[in-house]
XYZ file of N, CA and C in Angstrom:
768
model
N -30.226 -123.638 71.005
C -31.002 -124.258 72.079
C -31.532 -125.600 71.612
N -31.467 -126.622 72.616
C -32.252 -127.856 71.751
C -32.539 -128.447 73.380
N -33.382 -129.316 72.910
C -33.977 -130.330 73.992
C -34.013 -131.665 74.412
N -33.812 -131.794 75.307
C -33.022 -133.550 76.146
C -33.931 -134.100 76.954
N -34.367 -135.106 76.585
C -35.084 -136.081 76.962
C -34.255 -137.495 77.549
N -34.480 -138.022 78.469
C -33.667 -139.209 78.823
C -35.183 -140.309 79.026
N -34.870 -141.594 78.201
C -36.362 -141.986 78.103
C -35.869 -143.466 78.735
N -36.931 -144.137 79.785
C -36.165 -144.621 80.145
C -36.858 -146.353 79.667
N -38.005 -146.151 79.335
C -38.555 -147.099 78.944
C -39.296 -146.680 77.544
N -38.456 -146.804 76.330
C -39.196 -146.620 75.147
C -39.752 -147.728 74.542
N -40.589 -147.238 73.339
C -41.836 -148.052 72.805
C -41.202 -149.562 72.936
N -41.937 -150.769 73.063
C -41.949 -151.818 72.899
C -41.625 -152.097 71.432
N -40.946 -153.633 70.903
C -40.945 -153.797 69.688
C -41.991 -153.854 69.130
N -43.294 -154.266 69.614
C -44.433 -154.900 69.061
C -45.143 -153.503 68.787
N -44.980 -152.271 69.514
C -45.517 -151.250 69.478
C -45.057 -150.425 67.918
N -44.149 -150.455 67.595
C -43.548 -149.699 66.602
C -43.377 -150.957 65.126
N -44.005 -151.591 64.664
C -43.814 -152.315 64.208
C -44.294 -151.927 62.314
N -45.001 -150.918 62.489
C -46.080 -150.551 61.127
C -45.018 -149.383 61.246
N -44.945 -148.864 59.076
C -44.119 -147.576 58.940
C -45.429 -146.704 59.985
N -46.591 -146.666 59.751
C -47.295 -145.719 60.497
C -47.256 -145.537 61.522
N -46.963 -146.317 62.339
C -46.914 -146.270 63.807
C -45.805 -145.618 63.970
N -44.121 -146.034 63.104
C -43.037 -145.075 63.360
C -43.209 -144.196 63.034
N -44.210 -143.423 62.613
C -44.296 -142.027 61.734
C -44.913 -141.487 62.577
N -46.099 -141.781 63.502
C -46.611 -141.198 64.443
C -45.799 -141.030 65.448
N -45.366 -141.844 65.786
C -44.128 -141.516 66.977
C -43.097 -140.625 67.010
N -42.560 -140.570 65.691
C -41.799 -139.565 65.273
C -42.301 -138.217 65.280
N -43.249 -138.027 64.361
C -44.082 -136.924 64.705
C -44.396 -136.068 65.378
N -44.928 -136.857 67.066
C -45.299 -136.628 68.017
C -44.560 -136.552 68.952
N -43.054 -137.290 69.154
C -42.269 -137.346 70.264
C -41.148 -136.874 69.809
N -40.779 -136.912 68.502
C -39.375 -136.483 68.304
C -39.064 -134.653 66.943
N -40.211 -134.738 66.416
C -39.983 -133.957 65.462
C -40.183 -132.444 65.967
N -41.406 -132.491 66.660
C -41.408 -130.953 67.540
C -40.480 -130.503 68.328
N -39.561 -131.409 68.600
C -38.520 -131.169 69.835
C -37.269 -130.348 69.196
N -36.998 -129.867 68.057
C -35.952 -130.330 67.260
C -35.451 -129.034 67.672
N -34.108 -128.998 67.995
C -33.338 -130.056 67.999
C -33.483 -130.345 68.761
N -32.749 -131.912 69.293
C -33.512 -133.096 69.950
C -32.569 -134.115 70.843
N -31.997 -133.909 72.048
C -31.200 -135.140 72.169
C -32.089 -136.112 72.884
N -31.758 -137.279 72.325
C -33.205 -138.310 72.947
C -31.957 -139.209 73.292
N -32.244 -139.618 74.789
C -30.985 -140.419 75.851
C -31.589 -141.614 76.033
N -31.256 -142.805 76.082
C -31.915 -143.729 76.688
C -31.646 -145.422 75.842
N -32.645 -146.477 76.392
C -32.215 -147.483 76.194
C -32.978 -147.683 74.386
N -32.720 -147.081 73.589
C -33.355 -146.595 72.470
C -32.450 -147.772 71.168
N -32.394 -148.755 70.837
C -32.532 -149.433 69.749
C -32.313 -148.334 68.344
N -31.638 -149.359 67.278
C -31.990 -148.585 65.394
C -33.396 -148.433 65.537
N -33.692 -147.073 64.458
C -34.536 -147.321 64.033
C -34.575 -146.363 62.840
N -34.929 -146.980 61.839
C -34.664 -146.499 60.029
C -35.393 -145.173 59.951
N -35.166 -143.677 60.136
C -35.722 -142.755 59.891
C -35.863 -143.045 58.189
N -35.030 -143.211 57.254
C -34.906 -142.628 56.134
C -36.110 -144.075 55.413
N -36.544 -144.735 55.878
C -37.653 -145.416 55.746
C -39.071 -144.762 55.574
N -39.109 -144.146 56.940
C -39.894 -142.859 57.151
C -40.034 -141.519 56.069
N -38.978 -141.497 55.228
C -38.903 -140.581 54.044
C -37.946 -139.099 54.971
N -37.598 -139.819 55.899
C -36.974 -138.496 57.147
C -35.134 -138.722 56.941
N -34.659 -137.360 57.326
C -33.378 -137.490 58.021
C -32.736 -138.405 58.573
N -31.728 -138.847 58.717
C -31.503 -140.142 59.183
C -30.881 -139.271 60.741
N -30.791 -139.654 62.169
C -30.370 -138.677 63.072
C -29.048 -139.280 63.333
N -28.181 -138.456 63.955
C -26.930 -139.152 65.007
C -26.844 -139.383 65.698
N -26.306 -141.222 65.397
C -26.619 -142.546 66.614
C -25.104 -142.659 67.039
N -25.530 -142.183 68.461
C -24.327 -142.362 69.148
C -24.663 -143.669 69.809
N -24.132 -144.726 70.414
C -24.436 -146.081 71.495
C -22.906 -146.337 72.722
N -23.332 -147.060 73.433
C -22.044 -148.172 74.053
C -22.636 -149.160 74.759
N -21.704 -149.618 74.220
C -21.768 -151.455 74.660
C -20.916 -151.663 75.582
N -20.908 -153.154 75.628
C -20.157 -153.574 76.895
C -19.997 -155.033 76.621
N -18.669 -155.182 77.120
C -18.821 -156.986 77.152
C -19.698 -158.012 77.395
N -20.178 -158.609 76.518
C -21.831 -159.468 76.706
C -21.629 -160.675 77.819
N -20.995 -160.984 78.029
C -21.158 -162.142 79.524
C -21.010 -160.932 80.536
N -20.423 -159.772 80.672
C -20.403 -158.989 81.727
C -21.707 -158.281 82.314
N -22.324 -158.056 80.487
C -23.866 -157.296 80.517
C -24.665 -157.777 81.121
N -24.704 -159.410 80.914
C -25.853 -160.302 80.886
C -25.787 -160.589 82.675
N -24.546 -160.743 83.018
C -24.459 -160.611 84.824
C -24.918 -159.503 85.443
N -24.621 -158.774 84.883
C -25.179 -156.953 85.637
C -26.627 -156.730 85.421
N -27.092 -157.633 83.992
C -28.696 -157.483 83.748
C -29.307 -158.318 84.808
N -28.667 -159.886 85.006
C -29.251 -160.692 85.738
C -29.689 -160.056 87.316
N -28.700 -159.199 87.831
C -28.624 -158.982 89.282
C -29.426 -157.709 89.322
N -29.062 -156.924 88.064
C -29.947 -155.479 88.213
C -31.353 -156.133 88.896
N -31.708 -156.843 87.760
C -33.333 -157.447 87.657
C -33.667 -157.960 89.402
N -33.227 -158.805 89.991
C -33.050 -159.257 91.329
C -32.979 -158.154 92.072
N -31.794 -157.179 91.864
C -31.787 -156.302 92.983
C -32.907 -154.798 93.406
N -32.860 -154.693 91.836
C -34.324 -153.712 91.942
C -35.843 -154.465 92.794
N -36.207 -155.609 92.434
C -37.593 -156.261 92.885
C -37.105 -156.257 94.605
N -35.432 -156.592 95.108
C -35.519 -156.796 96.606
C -35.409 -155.430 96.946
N -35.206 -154.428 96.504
C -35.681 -152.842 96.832
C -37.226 -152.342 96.667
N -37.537 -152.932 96.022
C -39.099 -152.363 95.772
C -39.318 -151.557 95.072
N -38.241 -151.690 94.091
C -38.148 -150.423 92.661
C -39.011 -150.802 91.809
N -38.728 -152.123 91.674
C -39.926 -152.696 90.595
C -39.473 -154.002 90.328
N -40.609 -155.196 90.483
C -40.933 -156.493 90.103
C -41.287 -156.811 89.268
N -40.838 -156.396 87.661
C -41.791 -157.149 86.590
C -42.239 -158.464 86.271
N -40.868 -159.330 87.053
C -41.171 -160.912 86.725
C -41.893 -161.375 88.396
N -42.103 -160.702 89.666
C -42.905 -160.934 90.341
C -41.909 -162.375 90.755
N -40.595 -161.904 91.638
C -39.596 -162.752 92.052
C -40.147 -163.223 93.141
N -40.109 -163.898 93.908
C -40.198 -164.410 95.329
C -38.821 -164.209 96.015
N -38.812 -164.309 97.396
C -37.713 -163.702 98.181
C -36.707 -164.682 97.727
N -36.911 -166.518 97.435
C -36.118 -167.780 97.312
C -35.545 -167.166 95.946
N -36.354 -166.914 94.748
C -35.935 -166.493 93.316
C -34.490 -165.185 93.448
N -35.323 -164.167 94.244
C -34.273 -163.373 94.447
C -32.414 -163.691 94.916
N -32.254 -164.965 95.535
C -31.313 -165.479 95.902
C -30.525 -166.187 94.874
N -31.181 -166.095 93.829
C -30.787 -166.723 93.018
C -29.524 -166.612 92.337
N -28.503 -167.433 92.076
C -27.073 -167.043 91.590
C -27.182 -167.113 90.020
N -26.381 -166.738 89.425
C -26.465 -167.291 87.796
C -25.873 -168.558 87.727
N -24.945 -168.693 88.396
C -24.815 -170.309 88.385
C -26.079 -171.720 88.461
N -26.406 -170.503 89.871
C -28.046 -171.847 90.270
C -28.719 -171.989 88.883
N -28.919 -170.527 88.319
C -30.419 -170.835 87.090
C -29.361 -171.212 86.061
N -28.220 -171.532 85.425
C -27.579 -171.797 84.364
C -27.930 -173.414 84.446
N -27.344 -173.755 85.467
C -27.305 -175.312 85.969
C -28.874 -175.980 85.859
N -29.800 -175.201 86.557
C -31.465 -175.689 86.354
C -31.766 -175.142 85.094
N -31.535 -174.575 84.227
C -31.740 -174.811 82.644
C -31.046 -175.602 82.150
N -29.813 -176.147 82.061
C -28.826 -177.214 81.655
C -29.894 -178.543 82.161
N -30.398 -178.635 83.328
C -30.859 -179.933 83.997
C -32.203 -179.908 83.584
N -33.100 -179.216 83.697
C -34.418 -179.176 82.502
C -34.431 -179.512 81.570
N -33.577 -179.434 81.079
C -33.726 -179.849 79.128
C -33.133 -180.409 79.047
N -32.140 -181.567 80.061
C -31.394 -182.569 79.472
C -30.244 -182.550 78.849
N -29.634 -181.313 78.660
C -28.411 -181.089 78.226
C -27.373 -181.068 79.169
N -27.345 -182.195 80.216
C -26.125 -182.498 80.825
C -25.013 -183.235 80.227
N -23.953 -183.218 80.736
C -22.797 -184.420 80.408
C -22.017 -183.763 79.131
N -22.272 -182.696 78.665
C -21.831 -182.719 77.403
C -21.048 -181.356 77.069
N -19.895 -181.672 76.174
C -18.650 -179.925 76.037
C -19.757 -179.037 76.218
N -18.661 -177.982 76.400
C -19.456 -176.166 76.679
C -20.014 -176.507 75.546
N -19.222 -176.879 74.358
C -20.168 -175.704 72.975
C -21.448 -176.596 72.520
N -21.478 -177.950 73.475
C -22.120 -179.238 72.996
C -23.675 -178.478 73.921
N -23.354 -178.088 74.796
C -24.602 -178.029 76.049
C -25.070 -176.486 75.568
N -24.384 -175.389 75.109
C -24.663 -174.331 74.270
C -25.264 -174.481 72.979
N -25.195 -175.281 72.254
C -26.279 -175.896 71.179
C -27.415 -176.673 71.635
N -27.395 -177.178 73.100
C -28.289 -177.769 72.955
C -29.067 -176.910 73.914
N -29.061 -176.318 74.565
C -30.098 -175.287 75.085
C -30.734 -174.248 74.019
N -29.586 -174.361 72.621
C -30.540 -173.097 72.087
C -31.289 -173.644 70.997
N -31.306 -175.032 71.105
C -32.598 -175.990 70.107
C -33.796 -176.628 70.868
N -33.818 -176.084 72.320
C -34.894 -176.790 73.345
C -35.703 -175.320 74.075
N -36.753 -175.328 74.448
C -37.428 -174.475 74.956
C -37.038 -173.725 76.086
N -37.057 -172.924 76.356
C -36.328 -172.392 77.699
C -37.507 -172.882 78.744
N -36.553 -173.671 80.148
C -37.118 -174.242 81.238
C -36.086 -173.421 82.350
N -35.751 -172.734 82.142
C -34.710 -172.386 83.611
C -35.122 -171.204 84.132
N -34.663 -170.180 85.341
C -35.192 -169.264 86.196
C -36.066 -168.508 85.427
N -36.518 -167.120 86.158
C -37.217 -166.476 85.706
C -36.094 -165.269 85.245
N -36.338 -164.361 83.960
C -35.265 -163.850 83.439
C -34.257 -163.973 83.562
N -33.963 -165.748 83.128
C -32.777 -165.898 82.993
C -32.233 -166.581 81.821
N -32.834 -166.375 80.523
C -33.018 -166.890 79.361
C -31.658 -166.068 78.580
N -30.085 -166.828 78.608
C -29.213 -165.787 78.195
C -29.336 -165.922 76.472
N -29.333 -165.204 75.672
C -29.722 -165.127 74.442
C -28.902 -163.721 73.776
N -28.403 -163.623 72.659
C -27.385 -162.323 72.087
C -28.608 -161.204 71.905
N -27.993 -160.120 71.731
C -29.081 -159.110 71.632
C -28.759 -157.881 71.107
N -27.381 -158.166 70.598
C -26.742 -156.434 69.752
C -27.153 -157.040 68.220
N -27.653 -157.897 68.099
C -27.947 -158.132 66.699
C -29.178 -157.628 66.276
N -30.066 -157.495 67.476
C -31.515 -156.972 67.291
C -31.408 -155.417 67.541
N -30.545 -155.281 68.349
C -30.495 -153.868 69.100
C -29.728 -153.063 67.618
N -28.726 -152.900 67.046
C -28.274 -152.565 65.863
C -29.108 -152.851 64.357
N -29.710 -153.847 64.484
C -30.598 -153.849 63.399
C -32.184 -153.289 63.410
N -32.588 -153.358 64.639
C -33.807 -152.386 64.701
C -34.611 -153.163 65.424
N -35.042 -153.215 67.026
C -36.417 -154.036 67.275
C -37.613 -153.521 66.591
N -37.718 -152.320 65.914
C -38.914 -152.315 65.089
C -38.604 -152.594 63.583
N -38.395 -154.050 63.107
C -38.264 -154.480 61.848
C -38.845 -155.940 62.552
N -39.321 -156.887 61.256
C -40.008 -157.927 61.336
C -38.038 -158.880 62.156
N -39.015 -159.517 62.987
C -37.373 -160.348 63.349
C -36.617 -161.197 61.987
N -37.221 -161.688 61.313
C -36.909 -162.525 59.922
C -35.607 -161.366 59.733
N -35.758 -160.519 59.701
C -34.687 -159.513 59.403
C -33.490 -159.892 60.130
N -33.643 -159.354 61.138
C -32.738 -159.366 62.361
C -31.206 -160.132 61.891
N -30.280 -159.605 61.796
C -28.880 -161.112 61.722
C -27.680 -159.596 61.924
N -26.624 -160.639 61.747
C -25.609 -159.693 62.417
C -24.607 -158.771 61.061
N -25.253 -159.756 59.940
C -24.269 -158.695 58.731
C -25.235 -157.570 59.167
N -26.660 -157.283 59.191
C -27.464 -156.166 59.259
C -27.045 -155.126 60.081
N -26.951 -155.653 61.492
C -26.138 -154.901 62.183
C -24.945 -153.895 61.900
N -24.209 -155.166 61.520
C -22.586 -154.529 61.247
C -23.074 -153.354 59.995
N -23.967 -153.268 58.854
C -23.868 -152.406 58.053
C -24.596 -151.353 58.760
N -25.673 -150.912 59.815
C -26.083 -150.327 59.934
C -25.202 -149.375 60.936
N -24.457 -150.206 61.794
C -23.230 -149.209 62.306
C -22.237 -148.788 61.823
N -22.010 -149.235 60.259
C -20.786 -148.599 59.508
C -21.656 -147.276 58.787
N -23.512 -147.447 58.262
C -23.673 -146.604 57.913
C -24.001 -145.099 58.707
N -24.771 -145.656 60.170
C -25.728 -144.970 60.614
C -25.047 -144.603 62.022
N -24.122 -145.190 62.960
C -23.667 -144.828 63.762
C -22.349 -144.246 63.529
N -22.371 -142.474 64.212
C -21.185 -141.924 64.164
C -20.428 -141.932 65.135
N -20.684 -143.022 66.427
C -19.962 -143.510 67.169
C -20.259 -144.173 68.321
N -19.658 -145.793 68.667
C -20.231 -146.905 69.903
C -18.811 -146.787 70.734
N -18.965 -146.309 71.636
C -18.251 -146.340 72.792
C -18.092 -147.445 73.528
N -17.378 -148.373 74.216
C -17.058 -149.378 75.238
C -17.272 -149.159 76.239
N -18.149 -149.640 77.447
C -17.917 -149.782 78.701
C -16.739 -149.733 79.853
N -15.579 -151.174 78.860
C -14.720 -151.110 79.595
C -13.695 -150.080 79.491
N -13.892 -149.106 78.477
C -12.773 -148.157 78.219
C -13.830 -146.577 78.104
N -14.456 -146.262 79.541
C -15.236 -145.645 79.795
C -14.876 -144.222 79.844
N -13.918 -143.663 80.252
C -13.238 -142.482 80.246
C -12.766 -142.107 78.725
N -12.343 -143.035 78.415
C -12.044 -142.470 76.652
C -13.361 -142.710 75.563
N -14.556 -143.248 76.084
C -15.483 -142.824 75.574
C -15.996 -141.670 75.487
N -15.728 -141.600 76.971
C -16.439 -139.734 76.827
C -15.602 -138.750 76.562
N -14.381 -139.047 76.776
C -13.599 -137.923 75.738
C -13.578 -137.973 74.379
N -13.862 -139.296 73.917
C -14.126 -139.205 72.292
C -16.033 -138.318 71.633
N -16.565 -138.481 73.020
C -18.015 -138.032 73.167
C -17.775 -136.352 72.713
N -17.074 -136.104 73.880
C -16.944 -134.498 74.412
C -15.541 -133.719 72.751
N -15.137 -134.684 72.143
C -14.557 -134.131 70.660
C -15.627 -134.456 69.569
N -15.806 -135.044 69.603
C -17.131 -135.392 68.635
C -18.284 -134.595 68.142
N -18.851 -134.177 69.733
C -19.730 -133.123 70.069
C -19.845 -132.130 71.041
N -18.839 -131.453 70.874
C -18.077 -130.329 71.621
C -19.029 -129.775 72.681
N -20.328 -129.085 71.653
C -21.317 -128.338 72.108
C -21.738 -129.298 73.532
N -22.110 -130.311 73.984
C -22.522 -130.814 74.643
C -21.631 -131.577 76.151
N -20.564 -131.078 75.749
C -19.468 -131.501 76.786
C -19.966 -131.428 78.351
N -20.437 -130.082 78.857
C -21.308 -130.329 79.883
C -22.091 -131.244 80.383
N -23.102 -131.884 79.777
C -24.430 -132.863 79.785
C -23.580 -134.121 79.859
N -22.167 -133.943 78.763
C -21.622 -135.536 78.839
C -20.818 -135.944 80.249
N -20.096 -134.499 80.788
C -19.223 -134.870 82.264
C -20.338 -135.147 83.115
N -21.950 -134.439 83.173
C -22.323 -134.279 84.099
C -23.267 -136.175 84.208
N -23.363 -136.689 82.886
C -24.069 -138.105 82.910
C -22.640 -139.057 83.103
N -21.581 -138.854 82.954
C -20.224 -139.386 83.400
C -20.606 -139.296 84.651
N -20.588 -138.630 85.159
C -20.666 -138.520 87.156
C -21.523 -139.239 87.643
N -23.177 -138.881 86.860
C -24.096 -139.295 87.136
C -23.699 -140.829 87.575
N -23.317 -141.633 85.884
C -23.330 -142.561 85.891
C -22.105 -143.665 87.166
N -21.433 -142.838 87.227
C -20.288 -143.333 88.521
C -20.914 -143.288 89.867
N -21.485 -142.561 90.042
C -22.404 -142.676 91.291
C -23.547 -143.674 91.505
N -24.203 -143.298 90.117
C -24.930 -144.871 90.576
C -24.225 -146.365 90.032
N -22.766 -146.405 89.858
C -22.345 -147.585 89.689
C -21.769 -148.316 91.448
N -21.573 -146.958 91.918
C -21.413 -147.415 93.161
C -22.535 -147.667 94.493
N -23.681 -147.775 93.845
C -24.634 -147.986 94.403
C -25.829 -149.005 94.068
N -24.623 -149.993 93.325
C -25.885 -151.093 92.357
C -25.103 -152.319 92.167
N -25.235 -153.379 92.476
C -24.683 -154.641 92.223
C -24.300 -155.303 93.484
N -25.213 -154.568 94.526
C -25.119 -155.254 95.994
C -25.013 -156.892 96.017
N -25.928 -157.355 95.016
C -26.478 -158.513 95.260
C -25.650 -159.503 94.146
N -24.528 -159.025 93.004
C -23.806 -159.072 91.853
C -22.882 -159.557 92.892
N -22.668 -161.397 92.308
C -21.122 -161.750 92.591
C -21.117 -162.442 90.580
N -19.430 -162.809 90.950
C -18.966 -163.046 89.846
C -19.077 -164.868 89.212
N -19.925 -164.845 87.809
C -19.991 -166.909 87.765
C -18.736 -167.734 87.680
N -18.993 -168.517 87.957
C -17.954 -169.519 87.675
C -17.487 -169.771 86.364
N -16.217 -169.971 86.217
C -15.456 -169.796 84.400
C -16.330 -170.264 83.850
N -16.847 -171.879 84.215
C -17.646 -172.671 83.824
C -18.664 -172.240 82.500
N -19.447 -171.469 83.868
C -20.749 -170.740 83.046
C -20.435 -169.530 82.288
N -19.519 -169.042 82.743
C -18.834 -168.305 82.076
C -18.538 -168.465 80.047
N -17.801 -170.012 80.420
C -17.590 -170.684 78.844
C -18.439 -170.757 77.946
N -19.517 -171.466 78.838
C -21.488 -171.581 78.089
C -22.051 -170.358 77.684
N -21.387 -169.153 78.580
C -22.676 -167.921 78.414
C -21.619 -167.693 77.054
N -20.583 -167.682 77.200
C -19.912 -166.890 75.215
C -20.620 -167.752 74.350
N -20.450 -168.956 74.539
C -21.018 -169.895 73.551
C -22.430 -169.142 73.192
N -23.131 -169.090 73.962
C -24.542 -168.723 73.762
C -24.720 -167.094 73.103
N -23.546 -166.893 73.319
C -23.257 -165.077 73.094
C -22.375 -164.805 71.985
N -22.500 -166.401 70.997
C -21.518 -165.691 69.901
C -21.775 -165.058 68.969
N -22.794 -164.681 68.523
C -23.193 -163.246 67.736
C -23.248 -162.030 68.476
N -23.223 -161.948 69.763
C -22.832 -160.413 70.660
C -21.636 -160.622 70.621
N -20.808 -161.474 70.579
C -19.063 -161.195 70.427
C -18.778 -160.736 69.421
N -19.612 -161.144 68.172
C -19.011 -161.122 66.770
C -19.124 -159.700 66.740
N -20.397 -159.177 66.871
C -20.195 -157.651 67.024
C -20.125 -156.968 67.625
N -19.903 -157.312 69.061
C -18.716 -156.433 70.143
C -17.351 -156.326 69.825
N -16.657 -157.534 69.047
C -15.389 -157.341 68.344
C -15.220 -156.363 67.235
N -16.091 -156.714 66.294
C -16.271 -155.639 65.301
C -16.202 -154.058 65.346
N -17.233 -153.545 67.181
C -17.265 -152.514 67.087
C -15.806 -152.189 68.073
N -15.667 -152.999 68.582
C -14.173 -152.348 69.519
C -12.762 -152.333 68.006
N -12.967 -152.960 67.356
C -12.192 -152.676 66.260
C -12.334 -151.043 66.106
N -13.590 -150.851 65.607
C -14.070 -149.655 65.052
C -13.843 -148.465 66.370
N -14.127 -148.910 67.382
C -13.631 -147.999 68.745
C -11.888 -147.405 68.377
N -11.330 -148.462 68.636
C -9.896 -148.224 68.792
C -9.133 -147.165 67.547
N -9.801 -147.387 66.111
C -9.513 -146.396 65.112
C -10.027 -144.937 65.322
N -11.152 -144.983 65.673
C -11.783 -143.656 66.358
C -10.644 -143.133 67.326
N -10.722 -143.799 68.286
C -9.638 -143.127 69.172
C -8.666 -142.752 68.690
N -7.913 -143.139 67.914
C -6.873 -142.993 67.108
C -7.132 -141.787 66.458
N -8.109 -141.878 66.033
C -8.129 -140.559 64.637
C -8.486 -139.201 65.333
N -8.948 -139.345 66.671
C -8.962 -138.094 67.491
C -8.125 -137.799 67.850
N -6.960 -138.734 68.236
C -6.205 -138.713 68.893
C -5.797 -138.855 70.403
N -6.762 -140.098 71.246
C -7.363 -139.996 72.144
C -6.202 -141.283 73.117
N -5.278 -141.376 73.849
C -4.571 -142.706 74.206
C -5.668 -143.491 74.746
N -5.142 -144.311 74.910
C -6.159 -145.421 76.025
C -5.159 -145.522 77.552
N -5.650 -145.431 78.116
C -5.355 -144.891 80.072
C -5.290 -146.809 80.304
N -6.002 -147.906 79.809
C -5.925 -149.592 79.686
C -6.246 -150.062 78.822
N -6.073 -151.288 78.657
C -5.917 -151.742 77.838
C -7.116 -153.361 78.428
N -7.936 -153.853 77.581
C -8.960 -154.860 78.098
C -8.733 -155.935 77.582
């Protein structure tokens, strides 16, 4: 018997930042539960720091200009439902394309006229002036290395070692069906919970991105630029995907 939690908003970075604070948390939210599946938008975080077990980190990712569009519109489309406004959009903000706010951050800071990779350096040496959550910035480098570690830490060799040591497996987005069959061999016992959050998750894919159209190559070019440490280790781990599959023995149904 063990126990499943799906969390949907866990601790803040700033919250977990002291070994004590991870020790209390642990303590209190994860150690009584045991065994324990804890679901959710959940970041590294160094048990064996803690003097603890290290647990099994399963993740999946997804193509980072694809993420960062689906994050942009999630954010928009939840506030024009009334799910929730954290940035407190206005109805004009809500209309907002990623093109519009790419272009009014490019034109704020003066980084017009100049190559993709020229106007991608120069937005990420100037203050952010453009929409409201629309600051595109990489984020599997923090997310794999731990938002509770001092950021000075943070870089992408960290990453990459902590998923060769600590994750026993990152699944792809775009190769979604052979994730969860590599899920459902992996961890047999749980095959149920995994078809039934497979479904879950297909149902609400068809019920979210009302307001999601697709950017122009353009911005498209700028957002990798800006996203080349989420490529470096989105490549890395789809490397590491495709051998997995392999070693289960799992085909791929496409190819991305």
């Amino acid at each position: 018997k063990y126990t499943m939690k799906k969390v949907d908003y866990p601790p803040g970075p700033d919250e977990l930042q002291s070994v004590e604070s991870k020790k209390e948390y642990v303590r209190t939210e994860i150690l009584p539960r045991r065994p324990y599946i804890y679901m959710g938008h959940i970041s590294f975080l160094d048990f064996t720091e803690l003097g603890l077990k290290q647990p099994l980190y399963i993740d999946i990712v997804r193509d980072p200009v694809e993420r960062w569009v689906s994050r942009f519109y999630f954010n928009r489309q939840r506030a024009d439902s009334f799910i929730r406004n954290p940035y407190n959009f206005t109805r004009d903000e809500m209309k907002q394309s990623l093109d519009d706010c790419l272009q009014i951050w490019i034109n704020r800071t003066g980084c017009t006229g100049r190559s993709v990779k020229a106007t991608a350096e120069c937005l990420q040496t100037r203050p952010y002036e453009g929409c409201k959550a629309g600051y595109i910035i990489s984020m599997y480098p923090e997310w794999f290395s731990g938002q509770y570690i001092n950021s000075s830490l943070v870089s992408v060799k960290r990453a990459k070692t902590n998923i060769e040591r600590y994750y026993t497996f990152i699944g792809i987005t775009e190769h979604f069906e052979e994730t969860v069959k590599a899920m459902e061999t992996i961890l047999p016992s749980f095959t149920d919970e995994l078809s039934e959050a497979y479904e879950t998750l297909k149902s609400k894919h068809r019920n979210v991105g009302t307001l999601k159209s697709s950017p122009r190559n353009g911005t498209k070019d700028i957002m990798r630029e800006l996203l080349m440490d989420d490529y470096e280790l989105y490549g890395f781990i789809r490397q590491r995907f495709y051998i997995h599959l392999n070693c289960l023995g799992i085909n791929m149904t496409k190819h991305v």
